[in-house]
Coordinates of C-alpha atoms in Angstrom, one line a residue:
Chain O
M1 CA -91.7 -34.1 107.7
T2 CA -90.1 -35.0 104.7
A3 CA -86.6 -35.5 104.3
I4 CA -86.2 -32.1 102.4
Q5 CA -87.8 -30.2 105.3
T6 CA -85.7 -32.1 107.8
A7 CA -82.4 -31.2 105.6
L8 CA -83.4 -27.6 105.3
K9 CA -83.4 -27.5 109.2
A10 CA -80.0 -29.3 109.5
P11 CA -77.5 -27.0 107.8
A12 CA -74.5 -29.0 109.4
A13 CA -75.8 -32.0 107.6
P14 CA -73.9 -33.5 104.8
A15 CA -74.2 -31.8 101.6
F16 CA -76.1 -34.4 99.8
D17 CA -78.0 -37.0 101.9
V18 CA -79.2 -39.4 99.4
E19 CA -81.0 -41.7 101.7
R20 CA -83.0 -38.9 103.0
I21 CA -84.1 -37.9 99.8
R22 CA -84.8 -41.7 98.9
A23 CA -87.1 -41.7 101.9
D24 CA -89.2 -39.0 100.2
F25 CA -90.0 -41.3 97.3
P26 CA -92.7 -44.2 98.0
I27 CA -91.9 -46.2 94.9
L28 CA -88.2 -46.6 95.9
K29 CA -89.4 -49.0 98.4
L30 CA -90.9 -51.5 96.2
E31 CA -89.3 -55.0 95.7
I32 CA -89.5 -56.5 92.1
G33 CA -89.4 -60.4 92.2
G34 CA -88.0 -60.3 95.8
K35 CA -85.5 -58.0 94.8
P36 CA -85.0 -54.3 95.8
L37 CA -85.9 -52.0 92.9
V38 CA -82.9 -50.2 91.1
Y39 CA -84.7 -47.6 89.1
L40 CA -82.3 -46.7 86.4
D41 CA -85.0 -45.2 83.5
N42 CA -85.4 -41.7 84.8
A43 CA -84.8 -40.2 81.2
A44 CA -88.1 -42.1 80.2
S45 CA -89.7 -41.0 83.4
S46 CA -89.0 -40.1 86.8
Q47 CA -90.5 -41.0 90.2
M48 CA -92.9 -38.6 92.3
P49 CA -91.9 -37.8 96.0
Q50 CA -94.5 -37.6 98.7
P51 CA -94.9 -34.1 98.9
V52 CA -95.8 -34.0 95.4
I53 CA -98.4 -36.8 95.8
N54 CA -99.9 -34.9 98.7
R55 CA -100.4 -31.8 96.8
L56 CA -102.2 -33.7 94.2
V57 CA -104.6 -35.1 97.0
R58 CA -105.1 -32.0 98.6
Y59 CA -106.1 -30.2 95.2
Q60 CA -108.3 -33.3 94.2
T61 CA -110.0 -33.4 97.8
T62 CA -110.5 -29.5 98.7
Q63 CA -109.9 -27.3 95.4
H64 CA -111.0 -28.9 92.5
A65 CA -113.2 -27.1 89.7
N66 CA -112.9 -26.1 86.2
V67 CA -110.7 -23.1 85.8
N68 CA -111.3 -19.5 84.1
R69 CA -114.9 -20.0 84.6
G70 CA -117.0 -20.0 87.5
V71 CA -117.4 -17.3 89.9
H72 CA -117.7 -20.1 92.7
Y73 CA -115.2 -20.5 95.5
L74 CA -113.9 -23.9 94.2
S75 CA -113.5 -22.0 90.5
E76 CA -111.6 -19.5 92.0
T77 CA -109.5 -21.4 94.1
A78 CA -108.3 -23.9 91.1
T79 CA -107.8 -20.9 89.0
S80 CA -105.6 -19.1 91.2
A81 CA -103.6 -22.7 92.0
Y82 CA -103.2 -23.2 88.4
E83 CA -102.0 -19.7 87.7
E84 CA -99.8 -20.0 90.8
A85 CA -98.1 -23.0 89.2
R86 CA -97.5 -21.0 85.9
G87 CA -95.7 -18.5 88.2
K88 CA -93.5 -21.2 89.7
V89 CA -92.4 -22.5 86.3
Q90 CA -91.7 -18.8 85.3
R91 CA -89.5 -18.4 88.1
F92 CA -87.7 -21.7 87.8
M93 CA -87.0 -21.1 84.1
N94 CA -86.2 -17.4 84.6
A95 CA -88.8 -16.4 82.1
R96 CA -89.6 -12.6 81.9
E97 CA -93.0 -12.9 82.1
D98 CA -95.8 -15.8 83.2
R99 CA -97.6 -15.0 80.2
E100 CA -94.6 -16.7 78.1
V101 CA -95.5 -20.1 79.7
I102 CA -97.9 -22.2 78.2
F103 CA -99.0 -25.4 79.6
T104 CA -99.1 -28.1 77.3
S105 CA -99.6 -32.0 77.7
G106 CA -95.8 -32.7 77.2
T107 CA -92.6 -31.9 75.4
T108 CA -94.1 -33.6 72.2
D109 CA -97.3 -31.3 72.4
A110 CA -95.3 -28.2 72.9
I111 CA -93.0 -28.8 69.9
N112 CA -96.1 -29.6 67.8
L113 CA -97.6 -26.3 68.8
V114 CA -94.5 -24.6 67.8
M115 CA -94.8 -26.4 64.5
H116 CA -98.4 -25.3 63.8
G117 CA -98.4 -22.2 65.4
Y118 CA -95.2 -20.7 64.0
G119 CA -94.3 -23.2 61.5
R120 CA -97.4 -23.3 59.5
K121 CA -97.7 -19.6 59.3
F122 CA -94.2 -18.4 58.6
I123 CA -92.5 -21.4 56.8
E124 CA -92.4 -21.1 53.1
P125 CA -91.5 -23.5 49.9
G126 CA -87.8 -23.5 49.7
D127 CA -87.4 -22.6 53.3
E128 CA -84.7 -24.8 55.5
I129 CA -84.9 -26.2 59.1
I130 CA -81.8 -27.1 60.9
L131 CA -82.4 -30.2 63.3
T132 CA -79.4 -32.4 64.8
T133 CA -78.7 -36.1 64.7
L134 CA -79.2 -36.3 68.3
E135 CA -82.8 -35.2 68.1
H136 CA -85.7 -37.5 69.8
H137 CA -88.3 -38.4 67.2
S138 CA -90.4 -35.8 68.9
N139 CA -88.2 -32.9 67.3
I140 CA -88.1 -34.6 63.8
V141 CA -91.1 -35.9 62.8
P142 CA -93.4 -32.5 63.3
W143 CA -90.8 -30.8 61.2
Q144 CA -90.9 -33.5 58.6
M145 CA -94.7 -33.2 58.6
L146 CA -94.4 -29.3 58.0
A147 CA -91.5 -29.6 55.5
E148 CA -93.7 -31.8 53.4
E149 CA -96.6 -29.8 53.7
K150 CA -94.8 -26.7 52.8
G151 CA -92.1 -27.9 50.5
A152 CA -89.4 -27.0 52.8
K153 CA -86.2 -28.9 53.5
I154 CA -84.7 -30.5 56.6
R155 CA -80.9 -30.1 57.2
V156 CA -79.4 -32.2 59.8
V157 CA -76.2 -31.3 61.9
P158 CA -73.9 -34.3 62.3
I159 CA -72.2 -35.7 65.2
N160 CA -68.7 -37.2 66.1
D161 CA -67.7 -40.7 67.2
S162 CA -68.1 -39.4 71.0
G163 CA -71.7 -38.1 70.2
E164 CA -71.0 -34.4 70.0
L165 CA -72.6 -32.2 67.5
L166 CA -69.8 -30.7 65.0
I167 CA -70.4 -27.2 65.7
D168 CA -68.6 -25.9 62.2
E169 CA -70.8 -28.2 60.2
Y170 CA -73.8 -26.4 61.8
E171 CA -72.6 -23.1 61.4
K172 CA -72.0 -24.1 57.6
L173 CA -75.7 -25.1 57.3
F174 CA -76.9 -21.7 57.4
N175 CA -77.8 -19.8 54.5
A176 CA -80.6 -17.1 53.5
R177 CA -83.1 -19.9 53.1
T178 CA -82.4 -21.0 56.7
K179 CA -85.9 -20.2 59.1
F180 CA -85.7 -22.2 61.8
V181 CA -83.6 -24.3 64.3
G182 CA -84.6 -27.1 66.5
I183 CA -82.1 -28.6 69.0
T184 CA -82.0 -31.1 71.8
H185 CA -80.4 -29.5 75.1
V186 CA -79.5 -33.0 76.0
S187 CA -79.6 -36.0 74.3
N188 CA -81.8 -38.6 75.8
A189 CA -79.9 -41.6 74.0
L190 CA -76.4 -40.5 74.9
G191 CA -76.6 -38.1 77.2
T192 CA -74.4 -35.1 75.5
I193 CA -75.0 -31.8 76.4
N194 CA -75.0 -29.6 73.5
P195 CA -73.5 -25.9 73.7
V196 CA -76.8 -24.4 73.2
K197 CA -76.3 -21.1 74.0
R198 CA -73.6 -20.4 71.6
M199 CA -75.9 -22.2 68.8
I200 CA -78.5 -19.9 69.4
A201 CA -76.3 -16.6 69.1
F202 CA -75.1 -18.0 66.0
A203 CA -78.9 -18.6 64.7
H204 CA -79.8 -15.3 66.1
A205 CA -77.0 -13.6 64.2
H206 CA -78.6 -15.0 60.8
G207 CA -82.1 -13.8 62.2
V208 CA -83.4 -17.4 62.8
P209 CA -85.5 -18.4 65.8
V210 CA -84.6 -21.4 67.7
L211 CA -86.5 -24.1 69.7
V212 CA -84.8 -25.8 72.3
D213 CA -86.1 -29.4 73.4
G214 CA -85.4 -29.3 77.2
A215 CA -86.9 -32.8 78.2
Q216 CA -84.0 -34.1 79.2
A217 CA -82.2 -31.0 80.6
V218 CA -84.4 -29.5 82.8
P219 CA -84.5 -32.2 85.4
H220 CA -80.8 -32.3 85.9
M221 CA -79.5 -28.6 85.7
K222 CA -80.3 -24.9 86.1
V223 CA -82.1 -23.7 82.8
D224 CA -82.4 -19.9 82.6
V225 CA -84.3 -19.0 79.4
Q226 CA -83.1 -15.5 79.4
D227 CA -79.3 -16.6 79.5
L228 CA -79.9 -19.0 76.8
D229 CA -81.8 -16.4 74.9
C230 CA -83.7 -19.3 73.5
D231 CA -87.1 -18.3 71.4
F232 CA -88.8 -21.8 72.5
Y233 CA -88.0 -24.3 75.3
A234 CA -90.0 -27.4 75.8
F235 CA -90.1 -29.9 78.7
S236 CA -92.3 -32.4 80.3
G237 CA -93.5 -32.4 83.9
H238 CA -93.1 -36.3 84.5
K239 CA -89.6 -36.3 83.7
L240 CA -89.4 -33.8 86.6
C241 CA -90.8 -35.7 89.4
G242 CA -94.3 -34.5 88.2
P243 CA -97.3 -36.0 86.9
T244 CA -97.7 -37.6 83.3
G245 CA -99.9 -35.4 81.0
I246 CA -98.4 -31.9 81.5
G247 CA -95.4 -30.1 79.9
V248 CA -94.4 -26.6 79.1
L249 CA -93.7 -24.5 76.3
Y250 CA -91.9 -21.4 77.0
G251 CA -91.9 -19.0 74.2
N252 CA -90.8 -15.3 73.7
A253 CA -93.9 -13.2 74.3
A254 CA -93.5 -11.1 70.9
L255 CA -93.0 -14.5 68.7
L256 CA -96.2 -16.2 70.6
E257 CA -98.4 -13.0 69.8
R258 CA -97.6 -13.1 66.2
M259 CA -98.1 -16.9 66.2
Q260 CA -101.7 -18.7 65.2
P261 CA -103.3 -20.8 67.7
F262 CA -102.7 -24.4 67.6
K263 CA -106.1 -26.0 69.0
G264 CA -109.5 -24.3 68.7
G265 CA -112.1 -24.2 71.4
G266 CA -113.2 -22.8 74.8
D267 CA -110.6 -20.9 76.8
M268 CA -108.7 -19.6 73.7
I269 CA -111.0 -17.0 72.7
L270 CA -112.3 -13.7 73.7
S271 CA -115.5 -13.6 71.6
V272 CA -117.1 -16.3 69.1
T273 CA -119.8 -15.4 66.6
F274 CA -120.3 -17.7 63.4
E275 CA -118.8 -14.5 61.5
K276 CA -115.7 -14.0 63.3
T277 CA -113.8 -15.4 66.4
T278 CA -111.5 -13.0 68.4
Y279 CA -108.6 -15.2 70.0
N280 CA -107.8 -14.4 73.9
T281 CA -104.3 -13.1 74.8
I282 CA -101.3 -15.3 75.5
P283 CA -100.9 -17.8 77.2
H284 CA -104.5 -18.6 77.0
K285 CA -104.4 -18.4 73.1
F286 CA -102.8 -21.5 73.2
E287 CA -104.6 -23.4 75.9
A288 CA -107.9 -24.4 74.3
G289 CA -110.2 -26.3 76.4
T290 CA -109.9 -27.7 80.1
P291 CA -106.3 -27.7 80.8
P292 CA -104.5 -30.5 82.8
I293 CA -105.2 -28.5 86.1
A294 CA -104.1 -31.2 88.7
A295 CA -101.1 -32.1 86.8
A296 CA -100.0 -28.3 86.4
I297 CA -100.4 -27.8 90.3
G298 CA -98.4 -31.0 90.8
L299 CA -95.6 -29.8 88.5
G300 CA -95.5 -26.8 90.6
A301 CA -95.2 -28.7 93.5
A302 CA -92.5 -30.7 92.1
I303 CA -90.5 -27.6 91.0
D304 CA -90.9 -26.5 94.9
Y305 CA -89.4 -29.7 95.8
L306 CA -86.2 -29.7 93.3
S307 CA -85.8 -25.9 94.2
A308 CA -85.6 -26.8 98.0
I309 CA -82.7 -29.4 97.1
G310 CA -81.2 -27.1 94.5
M311 CA -80.8 -28.0 90.9
D312 CA -77.0 -27.2 91.4
A313 CA -76.8 -29.8 94.2
I314 CA -78.8 -32.3 91.9
G315 CA -76.4 -31.7 89.0
A316 CA -73.5 -32.4 91.1
H317 CA -74.6 -35.6 92.6
E318 CA -75.7 -36.8 89.5
S319 CA -72.5 -36.0 87.8
D320 CA -70.6 -37.8 90.8
L321 CA -73.0 -41.0 89.8
L322 CA -72.1 -40.6 86.2
E323 CA -68.4 -40.4 86.9
Y324 CA -68.4 -43.5 89.1
A325 CA -70.7 -45.8 86.8
T326 CA -68.6 -44.9 83.8
E327 CA -65.3 -45.6 85.6
Q328 CA -66.9 -49.0 86.9
M329 CA -68.2 -49.9 83.4
N330 CA -65.1 -49.1 81.4
R331 CA -63.4 -51.8 83.6
L332 CA -65.9 -54.6 82.4
R333 CA -64.3 -56.3 79.3
G334 CA -67.1 -56.7 76.5
V335 CA -68.9 -53.8 77.3
R336 CA -68.9 -50.5 75.2
I337 CA -70.3 -47.3 76.5
I338 CA -72.0 -45.4 73.5
G339 CA -72.0 -41.7 73.7
T340 CA -68.8 -40.3 75.3
A341 CA -69.1 -36.7 75.2
A342 CA -66.9 -34.6 77.2
K343 CA -70.0 -33.1 78.6
K344 CA -72.7 -35.4 79.6
A345 CA -76.0 -35.5 81.7
A346 CA -76.3 -38.6 83.7
V347 CA -77.0 -41.3 81.0
L348 CA -75.1 -44.4 80.0
S349 CA -75.9 -46.1 76.6
F350 CA -74.2 -49.3 76.5
A351 CA -73.6 -52.3 74.4
I352 CA -72.5 -55.9 75.6
D353 CA -70.8 -57.8 73.3
G354 CA -72.9 -60.9 71.9
V355 CA -75.8 -59.9 73.9
H356 CA -78.8 -58.2 72.4
P357 CA -80.1 -55.2 74.6
H358 CA -83.5 -56.8 74.7
D359 CA -81.8 -59.9 76.6
V360 CA -79.9 -57.4 78.6
G361 CA -83.0 -55.8 79.8
T362 CA -85.0 -58.8 80.5
L363 CA -82.0 -60.2 82.7
L364 CA -81.4 -57.1 84.6
N365 CA -85.1 -56.8 85.3
Q366 CA -84.6 -60.5 87.2
D367 CA -82.5 -58.4 89.1
G368 CA -84.7 -55.6 90.1
I369 CA -82.8 -53.3 87.7
A370 CA -85.1 -51.1 85.7
V371 CA -83.0 -49.7 82.4
R372 CA -84.3 -48.9 79.0
T373 CA -83.8 -51.1 75.9
G374 CA -84.4 -50.0 72.5
H375 CA -83.8 -47.3 70.3
H376 CA -84.8 -44.8 72.6
C377 CA -86.9 -42.9 69.9
A378 CA -83.7 -41.8 68.3
Q379 CA -83.1 -43.8 65.5
P380 CA -80.9 -41.4 63.5
V381 CA -78.4 -41.8 66.6
M382 CA -78.6 -45.4 66.5
Q383 CA -77.9 -45.5 62.9
R384 CA -75.0 -43.2 63.4
F385 CA -73.4 -45.7 65.8
R386 CA -74.6 -48.8 63.7
V387 CA -76.5 -50.7 66.3
P388 CA -80.2 -51.7 66.4
A389 CA -80.6 -50.7 69.9
T390 CA -78.8 -50.2 73.2
S391 CA -79.3 -50.4 76.6
R392 CA -79.4 -47.2 78.6
A393 CA -78.9 -46.7 82.7
S394 CA -80.2 -43.0 83.3
F395 CA -79.7 -41.6 86.7
A396 CA -81.7 -39.2 88.8
F397 CA -80.5 -37.5 92.4
Y398 CA -82.3 -40.1 94.1
N399 CA -80.0 -43.0 92.8
S400 CA -77.2 -44.1 94.9
M401 CA -73.5 -45.3 94.7
A402 CA -75.0 -48.8 95.7
E403 CA -77.3 -48.6 92.9
V404 CA -74.5 -48.2 90.4
E405 CA -72.8 -51.1 92.2
A406 CA -75.9 -53.1 91.6
L407 CA -76.1 -52.3 88.0
I408 CA -72.2 -53.4 87.5
T409 CA -73.1 -56.7 89.4
G410 CA -76.3 -57.1 87.1
I411 CA -74.2 -56.7 83.9
R412 CA -71.7 -59.1 85.2
T413 CA -74.6 -61.8 85.4
V414 CA -75.8 -61.2 81.8
Q415 CA -72.4 -61.7 80.7
K416 CA -72.1 -64.9 82.7
V417 CA -75.6 -66.4 81.7
F418 CA -74.2 -65.5 78.0
A419 CA -70.7 -67.0 78.6
Chain K
M1 CA -96.1 -65.8 87.5
A2 CA -93.6 -68.1 86.2
D3 CA -90.1 -67.2 87.0
P4 CA -88.7 -65.3 83.9
R5 CA -85.3 -66.2 84.8
A6 CA -86.4 -69.5 83.7
L7 CA -86.7 -68.2 80.2
Y8 CA -83.1 -68.2 79.7
Q9 CA -82.7 -72.1 80.1
E10 CA -79.5 -74.0 78.7
V11 CA -81.6 -75.4 76.0
I12 CA -82.2 -71.6 74.6
L13 CA -78.7 -70.4 75.4
D14 CA -77.5 -73.4 73.6
H15 CA -79.5 -72.9 70.4
N16 CA -78.5 -69.1 70.7
R17 CA -74.9 -69.8 70.9
K18 CA -75.0 -72.7 68.0
P19 CA -78.1 -71.9 66.1
R20 CA -79.2 -75.1 63.9
N21 CA -79.8 -74.7 60.3
Y22 CA -78.3 -71.3 60.0
G23 CA -77.7 -69.7 56.8
A24 CA -79.5 -69.8 53.4
L25 CA -80.6 -72.9 51.4
E26 CA -78.8 -73.0 47.9
H27 CA -82.0 -73.8 46.0
A28 CA -84.7 -72.5 48.1
S29 CA -88.2 -72.8 46.8
H30 CA -89.7 -70.4 49.2
H31 CA -88.6 -67.5 51.3
A32 CA -89.7 -64.9 53.3
E33 CA -88.4 -61.9 55.5
G34 CA -89.4 -61.0 58.9
D35 CA -89.0 -57.5 60.7
N36 CA -89.8 -56.3 64.0
P37 CA -88.9 -52.6 63.3
L38 CA -89.3 -51.8 67.1
C39 CA -86.4 -53.4 68.4
G40 CA -84.6 -54.1 65.0
D41 CA -84.9 -57.8 64.9
H42 CA -84.6 -59.1 61.5
I43 CA -84.9 -62.7 60.4
S44 CA -85.4 -64.5 57.0
V45 CA -86.5 -68.0 56.4
S46 CA -85.8 -70.2 53.4
L47 CA -87.6 -73.3 52.6
D48 CA -87.5 -76.5 50.1
F49 CA -91.0 -77.1 50.1
D50 CA -92.9 -78.7 47.3
G51 CA -96.4 -77.6 48.4
E52 CA -96.7 -80.7 50.7
R53 CA -93.9 -81.5 52.7
I54 CA -90.9 -78.9 53.8
G55 CA -88.0 -80.6 52.7
G56 CA -85.3 -78.3 53.8
I57 CA -85.4 -75.2 55.9
A58 CA -82.7 -72.5 56.8
F59 CA -83.0 -69.3 58.6
Q60 CA -80.4 -66.5 59.2
G61 CA -80.7 -62.8 60.8
E62 CA -79.8 -60.5 63.6
S63 CA -81.9 -60.7 66.5
C64 CA -82.0 -61.0 70.5
A65 CA -81.4 -64.9 72.1
I66 CA -85.1 -65.5 72.4
C67 CA -85.7 -64.8 68.5
K68 CA -82.5 -66.7 67.2
A69 CA -83.1 -69.7 70.0
S70 CA -86.8 -69.7 68.6
A71 CA -85.8 -69.8 65.2
S72 CA -83.2 -72.7 65.7
M73 CA -85.6 -74.8 67.5
M74 CA -88.2 -74.2 64.9
T75 CA -86.0 -75.4 62.1
V76 CA -85.5 -78.7 64.1
N77 CA -89.2 -79.0 64.7
V78 CA -90.5 -78.4 61.3
K79 CA -88.0 -80.0 58.9
G80 CA -89.9 -83.1 57.0
K81 CA -93.0 -82.0 58.4
T82 CA -96.1 -81.5 56.1
R83 CA -97.5 -78.0 55.7
A84 CA -100.8 -78.8 57.7
D85 CA -98.5 -80.2 60.6
A86 CA -96.1 -77.0 60.5
E87 CA -99.2 -75.0 60.6
T88 CA -100.5 -76.7 63.5
L89 CA -97.5 -76.3 65.2
I90 CA -97.2 -72.4 64.3
Q91 CA -100.6 -71.9 65.9
E92 CA -99.9 -73.8 69.2
F93 CA -96.8 -71.8 69.5
R94 CA -98.3 -68.5 69.2
D95 CA -100.9 -69.6 71.4
M96 CA -98.5 -70.8 73.9
A97 CA -96.4 -67.5 73.6
T98 CA -99.7 -65.6 73.9
G99 CA -100.8 -67.5 76.9
K100 CA -103.9 -69.0 75.2
L101 CA -102.5 -72.8 75.0
D102 CA -103.4 -75.1 77.8
L103 CA -100.1 -76.8 78.2
N104 CA -102.1 -79.8 80.0
S105 CA -104.1 -80.6 76.9
H106 CA -103.4 -82.4 73.8
H107 CA -100.7 -80.6 71.6
H108 CA -97.5 -81.1 70.0
I109 CA -95.1 -78.3 71.6
G110 CA -92.7 -80.7 73.1
R111 CA -89.7 -79.3 73.9
L112 CA -90.7 -76.0 72.5
A113 CA -92.4 -75.3 75.9
V114 CA -89.2 -73.7 77.2
F115 CA -90.5 -70.6 75.7
A116 CA -93.9 -70.7 77.5
G117 CA -92.2 -68.1 79.9
V118 CA -92.5 -65.4 77.5
R119 CA -96.4 -65.1 78.2
D120 CA -95.4 -63.2 81.4
L121 CA -93.1 -60.9 79.4
P122 CA -95.5 -58.8 77.1
T123 CA -92.5 -56.8 75.5
R124 CA -90.8 -60.3 74.6
V125 CA -93.6 -62.4 73.2
K126 CA -92.5 -60.8 69.4
C127 CA -89.3 -62.1 69.8
A128 CA -90.1 -65.5 70.3
I129 CA -93.2 -65.5 67.4
L130 CA -91.2 -63.5 64.7
P131 CA -89.4 -66.6 63.2
W132 CA -92.8 -68.5 63.3
H133 CA -94.5 -65.9 61.8
T134 CA -92.0 -65.6 59.1
L135 CA -92.2 -69.2 58.6
H136 CA -96.1 -68.9 57.9
A137 CA -95.4 -66.2 55.3
A138 CA -93.0 -68.5 53.5
L139 CA -95.3 -71.2 53.4
N140 CA -98.0 -69.0 51.9
S141 CA -95.4 -67.4 49.4
V142 CA -95.6 -64.1 51.0
A143 CA -92.3 -62.4 50.8
S144 CA -91.9 -60.3 53.6
I145 CA -93.9 -59.5 57.1
S146 CA -93.6 -57.1 59.8
T147 CA -94.7 -57.4 63.5
E148 CA -96.1 -53.8 63.2
A149 CA -97.9 -54.1 59.9
E150 CA -101.8 -53.7 60.1
D151 CA -102.4 -56.9 58.2
D152 CA -100.1 -59.0 60.4
P153 CA -102.3 -61.6 61.7
M154 CA -100.0 -61.3 64.9
H155 CA -100.2 -57.7 65.2
A156 CA -100.9 -56.7 68.5
S157 CA -99.9 -53.3 70.2
I158 CA -97.7 -54.4 73.1
G159 CA -95.5 -51.6 73.6
D160 CA -92.6 -49.6 72.0
A161 CA -89.3 -51.0 72.1

């Protein structure tokens, strides 16, 4: 029995029993060079609980065949499990219909799908695309490629010293040439939670569609695409306790139907002759070739797992971790937190005076602590704060207060080595 | 695997705190810039070099401790050396950092052996090698190098920063 099932049967148990949750994650029992693993690189990729691993094993051992093809038992079983996963994603994001959920290989693939499917069809020379300083490279580079191809222009929303978007500046960027907006829901480098609902409403008032990069938001908070009223929403499975190689693009059905396919191949067609090909209906129009079936089913299992704990409970625990870590880190002399927005997800980017982030990362690793060091694929953010790189601790719901303390002790050790 | 903690030995920390030959030579004959775009390390090496012997050497830049200490110890080791001896040391250092040098065989590494530990830390190999690579460029009148350039003789994909 998993901790979650146990927890569900014990309503009188404490609201959030992190030790019971940790017991579900086999990898958290690892030791790194004799030290217990303290995994604080969740913004890069999260770990997988046993129920999700078990689901993958069950699929692979008893249900696998290609989908949407054979009339045989296994193909029907695999197809139904794959489509069931789509339904789970639909309910998780509160999409109107399951055909608005497209399986991709990840957030990057989902954004590229929108760039090719929507951007290449509808963006014209002289048009403007609004992005923000906080974007991950994956929500910058595809749009730069499009801008170059079409002769369009990228406009960038600036941030303040806390790492918050300047909404007045965002609103001032709109004009008759504005044709598309791409915003990250949560900054991967700083943790800033952006006011996307308000930004979407403003863009819609100007008739401009909005894509939200939700890679760092979906694992930490309840996301309701109807409430946000976004046109596109992208996220990755592996940051959500699911497998790598799977991601989701939510798209408004009316927009998806007007878009051109991104990839051509099997499954995305209704009929093919050398004279003319008729494309399949959504979502299949955008899922050419054999999809990542096992990974999609694994993502469905991860959503079940997270939903059983509850996204609100997850958010509350992570917020406690962030508050404690921030308070502890603020007490360390010579340590500066980069990104101090009023609304943040559990991400702490920091700089230690006189110590390069790569040395910080290598030394923390010696205490079994995994953090990310580097530019976090967000070089515009680094340039804004005039640092080449930062160290970043990013928390998940399975992290404990003891791990926050291990991080603080680890930072003190780094400072001693470099004293 | 060697204890990676051994990498941050006192000699490395000392060269990081007080880098030797730090700055620029006033009348440099040769100069090169080295960049690791993945982590933002930047280093410049200037030489007083008559084509035969390295009469003077200096370096400066922004980098991690491993890179800075490697640069500092490099300047100490190659000052006064002939081109051939310097090139041999560059090759041996590179081989050591990538785990290809047999430290039991005949070599000229000497105290530079404190960097041997990077071979177990693939993401840090380039930090240690960058200064040597930049020296190689300066000796051959190449103005700038990048660890990520296609033509970089040490180009090897070993992970994003």
